[in-house]
PDB file of C-alpha atoms in Angstrom:
ATOM      1  CA  MET A  22      -2.540 -51.514 -74.595  1.00 53.00           C
ATOM      2  CA  GLU A  23      -4.979 -49.084 -73.073  1.00 57.00           C
ATOM      3  CA  THR A  24      -4.995 -48.157 -69.440  1.00 61.00           C
ATOM      4  CA  ASN A  25      -7.799 -46.589 -67.561  1.00 62.00           C
ATOM      5  CA  ASN A  26      -6.147 -43.521 -66.176  1.00 60.00           C
ATOM      6  CA  GLY A  27      -9.446 -42.317 -64.767  1.00 59.00           C
ATOM      7  CA  LEU A  28      -9.288 -44.873 -61.932  1.00 60.00           C
ATOM      8  CA  TYR A  29      -5.796 -43.956 -60.856  1.00 60.00           C
ATOM      9  CA  ASN A  30      -6.120 -40.227 -61.179  1.00 60.00           C
ATOM     10  CA  GLN A  31      -9.274 -39.848 -59.067  1.00 71.00           C
ATOM     11  CA  LYS A  32      -8.671 -37.940 -55.901  1.00 77.00           C
ATOM     12  CA  GLN A  33     -10.492 -39.080 -52.790  1.00 78.00           C
ATOM     13  CA  THR A  34     -12.324 -36.551 -50.692  1.00 81.00           C
ATOM     14  CA  MET A  35     -11.405 -35.874 -47.086  1.00 83.00           C
ATOM     15  CA  MET A  36     -14.565 -37.644 -45.939  1.00 84.00           C
ATOM     16  CA  GLN A  37     -13.652 -40.817 -47.854  1.00 83.00           C
ATOM     17  CA  LEU A  38     -10.134 -40.767 -46.456  1.00 84.00           C
ATOM     18  CA  PHE A  39     -11.470 -40.214 -42.921  1.00 84.00           C
ATOM     19  CA  ALA A  40     -13.972 -43.081 -43.266  1.00 84.00           C
ATOM     20  CA  LYS A  41     -11.203 -45.468 -44.372  1.00 86.00           C
ATOM     21  CA  SER A  42      -8.818 -44.538 -41.570  1.00 88.00           C
ATOM     22  CA  CYS A  43      -8.703 -46.282 -38.190  1.00 90.00           C
ATOM     23  CA  LEU A  44      -9.747 -43.155 -36.309  1.00 88.00           C
ATOM     24  CA  GLY A  45     -12.626 -42.638 -38.712  1.00 89.00           C
ATOM     25  CA  ARG A  46     -13.925 -46.152 -38.158  1.00 91.00           C
ATOM     26  CA  ILE A  47     -13.718 -45.720 -34.377  1.00 94.00           C
ATOM     27  CA  VAL A  48     -15.617 -42.410 -34.554  1.00 92.00           C
ATOM     28  CA  ILE A  49     -18.300 -43.905 -36.817  1.00 92.00           C
ATOM     29  CA  ALA A  50     -18.741 -46.877 -34.445  1.00 93.00           C
ATOM     30  CA  ALA A  51     -18.925 -44.559 -31.406  1.00 95.00           C
ATOM     31  CA  VAL A  52     -21.541 -42.348 -33.079  1.00 95.00           C
ATOM     32  CA  SER A  53     -23.608 -45.422 -34.052  1.00 95.00           C
ATOM     33  CA  ILE A  54     -23.509 -46.817 -30.504  1.00 96.00           C
ATOM     34  CA  THR A  55     -24.432 -43.405 -29.078  1.00 95.00           C
ATOM     35  CA  ILE A  56     -27.467 -43.174 -31.372  1.00 96.00           C
ATOM     36  CA  ILE A  57     -28.619 -46.682 -30.370  1.00 94.00           C
ATOM     37  CA  LEU A  58     -28.204 -45.908 -26.647  1.00 93.00           C
ATOM     38  CA  PHE A  59     -30.082 -42.623 -27.045  1.00 94.00           C
ATOM     39  CA  LEU A  60     -32.956 -44.441 -28.761  1.00 93.00           C
ATOM     40  CA  ALA A  61     -32.987 -47.000 -25.928  1.00 92.00           C
ATOM     41  CA  PHE A  62     -33.004 -44.187 -23.346  1.00 92.00           C
ATOM     42  CA  ILE A  63     -35.988 -42.354 -24.839  1.00 93.00           C
ATOM     43  CA  SER A  64     -38.015 -45.507 -25.573  1.00 90.00           C
ATOM     44  CA  ILE A  65     -38.140 -47.049 -22.073  1.00 91.00           C
ATOM     45  CA  PRO A  66     -41.767 -48.090 -21.350  1.00 91.00           C
ATOM     46  CA  SER A  67     -43.607 -46.170 -18.638  1.00 90.00           C
ATOM     47  CA  ASP A  68     -44.016 -47.785 -15.215  1.00 89.00           C
ATOM     48  CA  THR A  69     -47.814 -47.987 -15.430  1.00 89.00           C
ATOM     49  CA  GLU A  70     -47.736 -49.566 -18.897  1.00 89.00           C
ATOM     50  CA  PHE A  71     -45.005 -51.961 -17.775  1.00 88.00           C
ATOM     51  CA  GLU A  72     -46.844 -52.995 -14.608  1.00 89.00           C
ATOM     52  CA  GLN A  73     -50.132 -53.489 -16.469  1.00 88.00           C
ATOM     53  CA  LYS A  74     -48.504 -55.674 -19.147  1.00 89.00           C
ATOM     54  CA  ILE A  75     -46.553 -57.796 -16.656  1.00 89.00           C
ATOM     55  CA  SER A  76     -49.675 -58.224 -14.470  1.00 87.00           C
ATOM     56  CA  GLU A  77     -51.580 -59.459 -17.500  1.00 88.00           C
ATOM     57  CA  ASP A  78     -48.753 -61.870 -18.324  1.00 87.00           C
ATOM     58  CA  ILE A  79     -48.707 -63.140 -14.730  1.00 86.00           C
ATOM     59  CA  GLN A  80     -52.453 -63.819 -14.956  1.00 86.00           C
ATOM     60  CA  MET A  81     -51.925 -65.716 -18.206  1.00 85.00           C
ATOM     61  CA  CYS A  82     -49.170 -67.770 -16.554  1.00 85.00           C
ATOM     62  CA  ILE A  83     -51.380 -68.637 -13.579  1.00 85.00           C
ATOM     63  CA  LYS A  84     -54.345 -69.542 -15.803  1.00 83.00           C
ATOM     64  CA  ASP A  85     -52.194 -71.765 -18.031  1.00 80.00           C
ATOM     65  CA  ASN A  86     -50.861 -73.639 -15.002  1.00 80.00           C
ATOM     66  CA  SER A  87     -54.198 -74.017 -13.231  1.00 77.00           C
ATOM     67  CA  THR A  88     -54.961 -77.400 -14.820  1.00 78.00           C
ATOM     68  CA  VAL A  89     -51.655 -78.734 -16.174  1.00 76.00           C
ATOM     69  CA  ARG A  90     -48.197 -77.600 -15.145  1.00 80.00           C
ATOM     70  CA  SER A  91     -46.277 -76.144 -18.055  1.00 79.00           C
ATOM     71  CA  ASP A  92     -42.653 -76.965 -18.732  1.00 81.00           C
ATOM     72  CA  VAL A  93     -39.790 -74.733 -19.883  1.00 84.00           C
ATOM     73  CA  ILE A  94     -40.827 -74.813 -23.552  1.00 86.00           C
ATOM     74  CA  ASP A  95     -44.426 -73.897 -22.724  1.00 85.00           C
ATOM     75  CA  ASP A  96     -43.203 -70.963 -20.611  1.00 85.00           C
ATOM     76  CA  ALA A  97     -40.902 -69.766 -23.409  1.00 87.00           C
ATOM     77  CA  VAL A  98     -43.673 -69.954 -26.032  1.00 88.00           C
ATOM     78  CA  ARG A  99     -46.158 -68.166 -23.759  1.00 87.00           C
ATOM     79  CA  ASN A 100     -43.636 -65.417 -22.995  1.00 86.00           C
ATOM     80  CA  MET A 101     -42.753 -64.985 -26.689  1.00 89.00           C
ATOM     81  CA  THR A 102     -46.374 -64.688 -27.760  1.00 87.00           C
ATOM     82  CA  ALA A 103     -47.050 -62.257 -24.908  1.00 85.00           C
ATOM     83  CA  ILE A 104     -44.540 -59.823 -26.414  1.00 85.00           C
ATOM     84  CA  PHE A 105     -46.774 -59.289 -29.442  1.00 84.00           C
ATOM     85  CA  THR A 106     -50.178 -59.314 -27.757  1.00 79.00           C
ATOM     86  CA  ALA A 107     -51.785 -56.017 -26.863  1.00 66.00           C
ATOM     87  CA  THR A 108     -52.484 -55.171 -23.255  1.00 60.00           C
ATOM     88  CA  GLY A 109     -56.145 -55.601 -22.540  1.00 62.00           C
ATOM     89  CA  LYS A 110     -58.349 -54.661 -19.665  1.00 60.00           C
ATOM     90  CA  ASN A 111     -59.230 -58.280 -18.811  1.00 61.00           C
ATOM     91  CA  GLN A 112     -57.848 -58.174 -15.269  1.00 66.00           C
ATOM     92  CA  ASP A 113     -59.160 -60.975 -13.063  1.00 67.00           C
ATOM     93  CA  SER A 114     -59.242 -59.572  -9.541  1.00 73.00           C
ATOM     94  CA  THR A 115     -59.350 -62.974  -7.821  1.00 77.00           C
ATOM     95  CA  ILE A 116     -56.165 -64.190  -9.509  1.00 77.00           C
ATOM     96  CA  MET A 117     -54.338 -60.956  -8.767  1.00 82.00           C
ATOM     97  CA  ALA A 118     -55.626 -60.983  -5.172  1.00 82.00           C
ATOM     98  CA  ASP A 119     -54.004 -64.403  -4.676  1.00 80.00           C
ATOM     99  CA  PHE A 120     -50.836 -63.172  -6.382  1.00 83.00           C
ATOM    100  CA  ASN A 121     -50.653 -59.940  -4.362  1.00 85.00           C
ATOM    101  CA  LYS A 122     -51.204 -61.828  -1.113  1.00 86.00           C
ATOM    102  CA  TYR A 123     -47.794 -63.542  -1.213  1.00 84.00           C
ATOM    103  CA  ASN A 124     -45.891 -61.702  -3.980  1.00 88.00           C
ATOM    104  CA  LYS A 125     -44.886 -58.142  -4.750  1.00 89.00           C
ATOM    105  CA  LEU A 126     -44.252 -56.815  -8.262  1.00 89.00           C
ATOM    106  CA  VAL A 127     -41.708 -53.978  -8.385  1.00 91.00           C
ATOM    107  CA  ILE A 128     -40.545 -52.016 -11.451  1.00 92.00           C
ATOM    108  CA  HIS A 129     -36.873 -50.981 -11.459  1.00 92.00           C
ATOM    109  CA  ARG A 130     -35.786 -48.239 -13.883  1.00 92.00           C
ATOM    110  CA  HIS A 131     -32.271 -48.360 -15.276  1.00 91.00           C
ATOM    111  CA  THR A 132     -30.529 -45.974 -17.652  1.00 91.00           C
ATOM    112  CA  PHE A 133     -31.346 -47.705 -20.936  1.00 92.00           C
ATOM    113  CA  TYR A 134     -33.974 -50.272 -19.895  1.00 92.00           C
ATOM    114  CA  SER A 135     -36.275 -51.209 -17.029  1.00 94.00           C
ATOM    115  CA  THR A 136     -36.946 -54.508 -15.293  1.00 93.00           C
ATOM    116  CA  ALA A 137     -39.807 -55.979 -13.295  1.00 92.00           C
ATOM    117  CA  ARG A 138     -39.026 -58.248 -10.361  1.00 92.00           C
ATOM    118  CA  VAL A 139     -41.328 -60.458  -8.297  1.00 91.00           C
ATOM    119  CA  TYR A 140     -40.431 -60.568  -4.615  1.00 91.00           C
ATOM    120  CA  ASN A 141     -41.764 -63.278  -2.303  1.00 87.00           C
ATOM    121  CA  ASN A 142     -40.661 -65.527   0.562  1.00 83.00           C
ATOM    122  CA  LYS A 143     -39.439 -68.215  -1.813  1.00 80.00           C
ATOM    123  CA  LYS A 144     -36.805 -65.989  -3.434  1.00 81.00           C
ATOM    124  CA  ILE A 145     -36.037 -63.054  -1.176  1.00 81.00           C
ATOM    125  CA  GLU A 146     -33.705 -61.395  -3.701  1.00 87.00           C
ATOM    126  CA  GLY A 147     -36.520 -61.402  -6.248  1.00 87.00           C
ATOM    127  CA  THR A 148     -36.944 -62.968  -9.660  1.00 89.00           C
ATOM    128  CA  ARG A 149     -36.817 -60.982 -12.878  1.00 91.00           C
ATOM    129  CA  SER A 150     -40.199 -61.274 -14.549  1.00 90.00           C
ATOM    130  CA  GLY A 151     -39.846 -58.816 -17.417  1.00 91.00           C
ATOM    131  CA  ILE A 152     -37.562 -56.487 -19.347  1.00 93.00           C
ATOM    132  CA  GLY A 153     -38.617 -53.241 -20.999  1.00 92.00           C
ATOM    133  CA  ILE A 154     -36.338 -51.968 -23.764  1.00 91.00           C
ATOM    134  CA  PHE A 155     -36.841 -50.120 -27.084  1.00 91.00           C
ATOM    135  CA  GLY A 156     -40.540 -49.669 -26.294  1.00 88.00           C
ATOM    136  CA  MET A 157     -41.095 -53.440 -25.975  1.00 90.00           C
ATOM    137  CA  ILE A 158     -41.989 -55.352 -22.834  1.00 90.00           C
ATOM    138  CA  ILE A 159     -40.488 -58.841 -22.798  1.00 90.00           C
ATOM    139  CA  PRO A 160     -41.921 -61.121 -20.070  1.00 91.00           C
ATOM    140  CA  THR A 161     -39.734 -63.827 -18.487  1.00 91.00           C
ATOM    141  CA  ILE A 162     -42.278 -65.313 -16.091  1.00 88.00           C
ATOM    142  CA  THR A 163     -42.355 -68.929 -14.979  1.00 87.00           C
ATOM    143  CA  TYR A 164     -44.885 -70.490 -12.651  1.00 85.00           C
ATOM    144  CA  SER A 165     -42.181 -71.788 -10.317  1.00 83.00           C
ATOM    145  CA  ASP A 166     -41.164 -68.204  -9.492  1.00 83.00           C
ATOM    146  CA  LEU A 167     -44.564 -67.386  -7.986  1.00 84.00           C
ATOM    147  CA  VAL A 168     -45.940 -68.161  -4.544  1.00 81.00           C
ATOM    148  CA  LEU A 169     -49.735 -68.518  -4.615  1.00 77.00           C
ATOM    149  CA  ASN A 170     -50.487 -70.270  -1.338  1.00 71.00           C
ATOM    150  CA  ALA A 171     -48.804 -70.660   2.009  1.00 64.00           C
ATOM    151  CA  GLU A 172     -47.818 -74.160   3.044  1.00 63.00           C
ATOM    152  CA  PRO A 173     -46.357 -75.187   6.374  1.00 59.00           C
ATOM    153  CA  VAL A 174     -42.597 -75.512   6.447  1.00 56.00           C
ATOM    154  CA  ARG A 175     -42.562 -77.906   9.421  1.00 57.00           C
ATOM    155  CA  LYS A 176     -44.770 -80.905   9.949  1.00 60.00           C
ATOM    156  CA  ASP A 177     -44.977 -80.795  13.736  1.00 63.00           C
ATOM    157  CA  TYR A 178     -44.764 -77.943  16.186  1.00 64.00           C
ATOM    158  CA  ASN A 179     -41.140 -77.013  17.066  1.00 64.00           C
ATOM    159  CA  GLN A 180     -39.743 -79.589  14.644  1.00 64.00           C
ATOM    160  CA  PRO A 181     -36.340 -78.398  13.369  1.00 62.00           C
ATOM    161  CA  LEU A 182     -36.007 -77.610   9.666  1.00 58.00           C
ATOM    162  CA  ILE A 183     -32.798 -79.655   9.385  1.00 60.00           C
ATOM    163  CA  ASN A 184     -32.361 -82.885  11.301  1.00 58.00           C
ATOM    164  CA  ASN A 185     -28.768 -83.476  12.312  1.00 56.00           C
ATOM    165  CA  ASN A 186     -28.500 -87.243  12.597  1.00 59.00           C
ATOM    166  CA  TYR A 187     -24.763 -87.459  13.124  1.00 54.00           C
ATOM    167  CA  SER A 188     -23.270 -88.212  16.519  1.00 53.00           C
ATOM    168  CA  ASN A 189     -20.567 -86.352  18.413  1.00 52.00           C
ATOM    169  CA  GLU A 190     -18.507 -89.477  19.072  1.00 54.00           C
ATOM    170  CA  ASN A 191     -14.836 -89.671  18.269  1.00 52.00           C
ATOM    171  CA  LEU A 192     -14.600 -90.279  14.516  1.00 52.00           C
ATOM    172  CA  THR A 193     -10.998 -91.535  14.598  1.00 52.00           C
ATOM    173  CA  ASN A 194     -12.053 -94.977  15.827  1.00 50.00           C
ATOM    174  CA  GLU A 195     -11.129 -97.620  13.229  1.00 51.00           C
ATOM    175  CA  ASP A 196     -14.440 -99.439  13.652  1.00 51.00           C
ATOM    176  CA  ASP A 197     -16.329 -96.429  12.305  1.00 50.00           C
ATOM    177  CA  TYR A 198     -14.560 -96.708   8.961  1.00 52.00           C
ATOM    178  CA  GLY A 199     -14.895-100.449   8.599  1.00 54.00           C
ATOM    179  CA  ASN A 200     -12.493-102.150   6.197  1.00 53.00           C
ATOM    180  CA  THR A 201     -11.859 -99.023   4.148  1.00 55.00           C
ATOM    181  CA  PHE A 202      -8.093 -99.046   4.012  1.00 55.00           C
ATOM    182  CA  ASP A 203      -7.538-102.814   3.758  1.00 54.00           C
ATOM    183  CA  THR A 204      -9.839-103.659   0.864  1.00 54.00           C
ATOM    184  CA  TYR A 205      -7.153-105.245  -1.294  1.00 55.00           C
ATOM    185  CA  GLU A 206      -5.696-107.438   1.429  1.00 57.00           C
ATOM    186  CA  ASN A 207      -7.169-110.921   1.680  1.00 56.00           C
ATOM    187  CA  ASP A 208      -8.863-110.559  -1.727  1.00 56.00           C
ATOM    188  CA  GLY A 209     -11.136-107.762  -0.453  1.00 53.00           C
ATOM    189  CA  ILE A 210     -12.771-109.949   2.201  1.00 57.00           C
ATOM    190  CA  ALA A 211     -13.432-108.110   5.408  1.00 54.00           C
ATOM    191  CA  GLU A 212     -12.400-109.861   8.577  1.00 53.00           C
TER     192      GLU A 212
END
């Protein structure tokens, strides 16, 4: 019976032993994550490029919704295809004038990515409309996030926003509750 002594007698190098150890695996994972984060840090899109791309995507969103309102799937497909389209110089000043009248587009830079938010009176805290990471600009725009015209909030002058129709009478009166507690007496027939 022959044995392969070559397999058992091979000595492993220090690098192979380090790579198989727990500490080695942790160090390799930490170095890999550091490289990925460094690549994300240096590949953040510039603010002007980001603003131009998101403005173009906002125009596309407004144009698509001008005749027929799009649903969630239409918005997702439009945003996915906008990732791969090149930024063009086809800015329509009338659409952006309407957008800029009631909305404000702001670019926020973070450590490893940047975001674009649309601020308006509808959502004071803003709505994220795009993410820029690894040199890509990913739009997340929906038509419902935009305000394009001002409508009156109240119908009549000095009409309250919320009508309180409840009374201040004593609510402990039994007549206010009706036959609530005695429904099973008398076969559920109210007296």
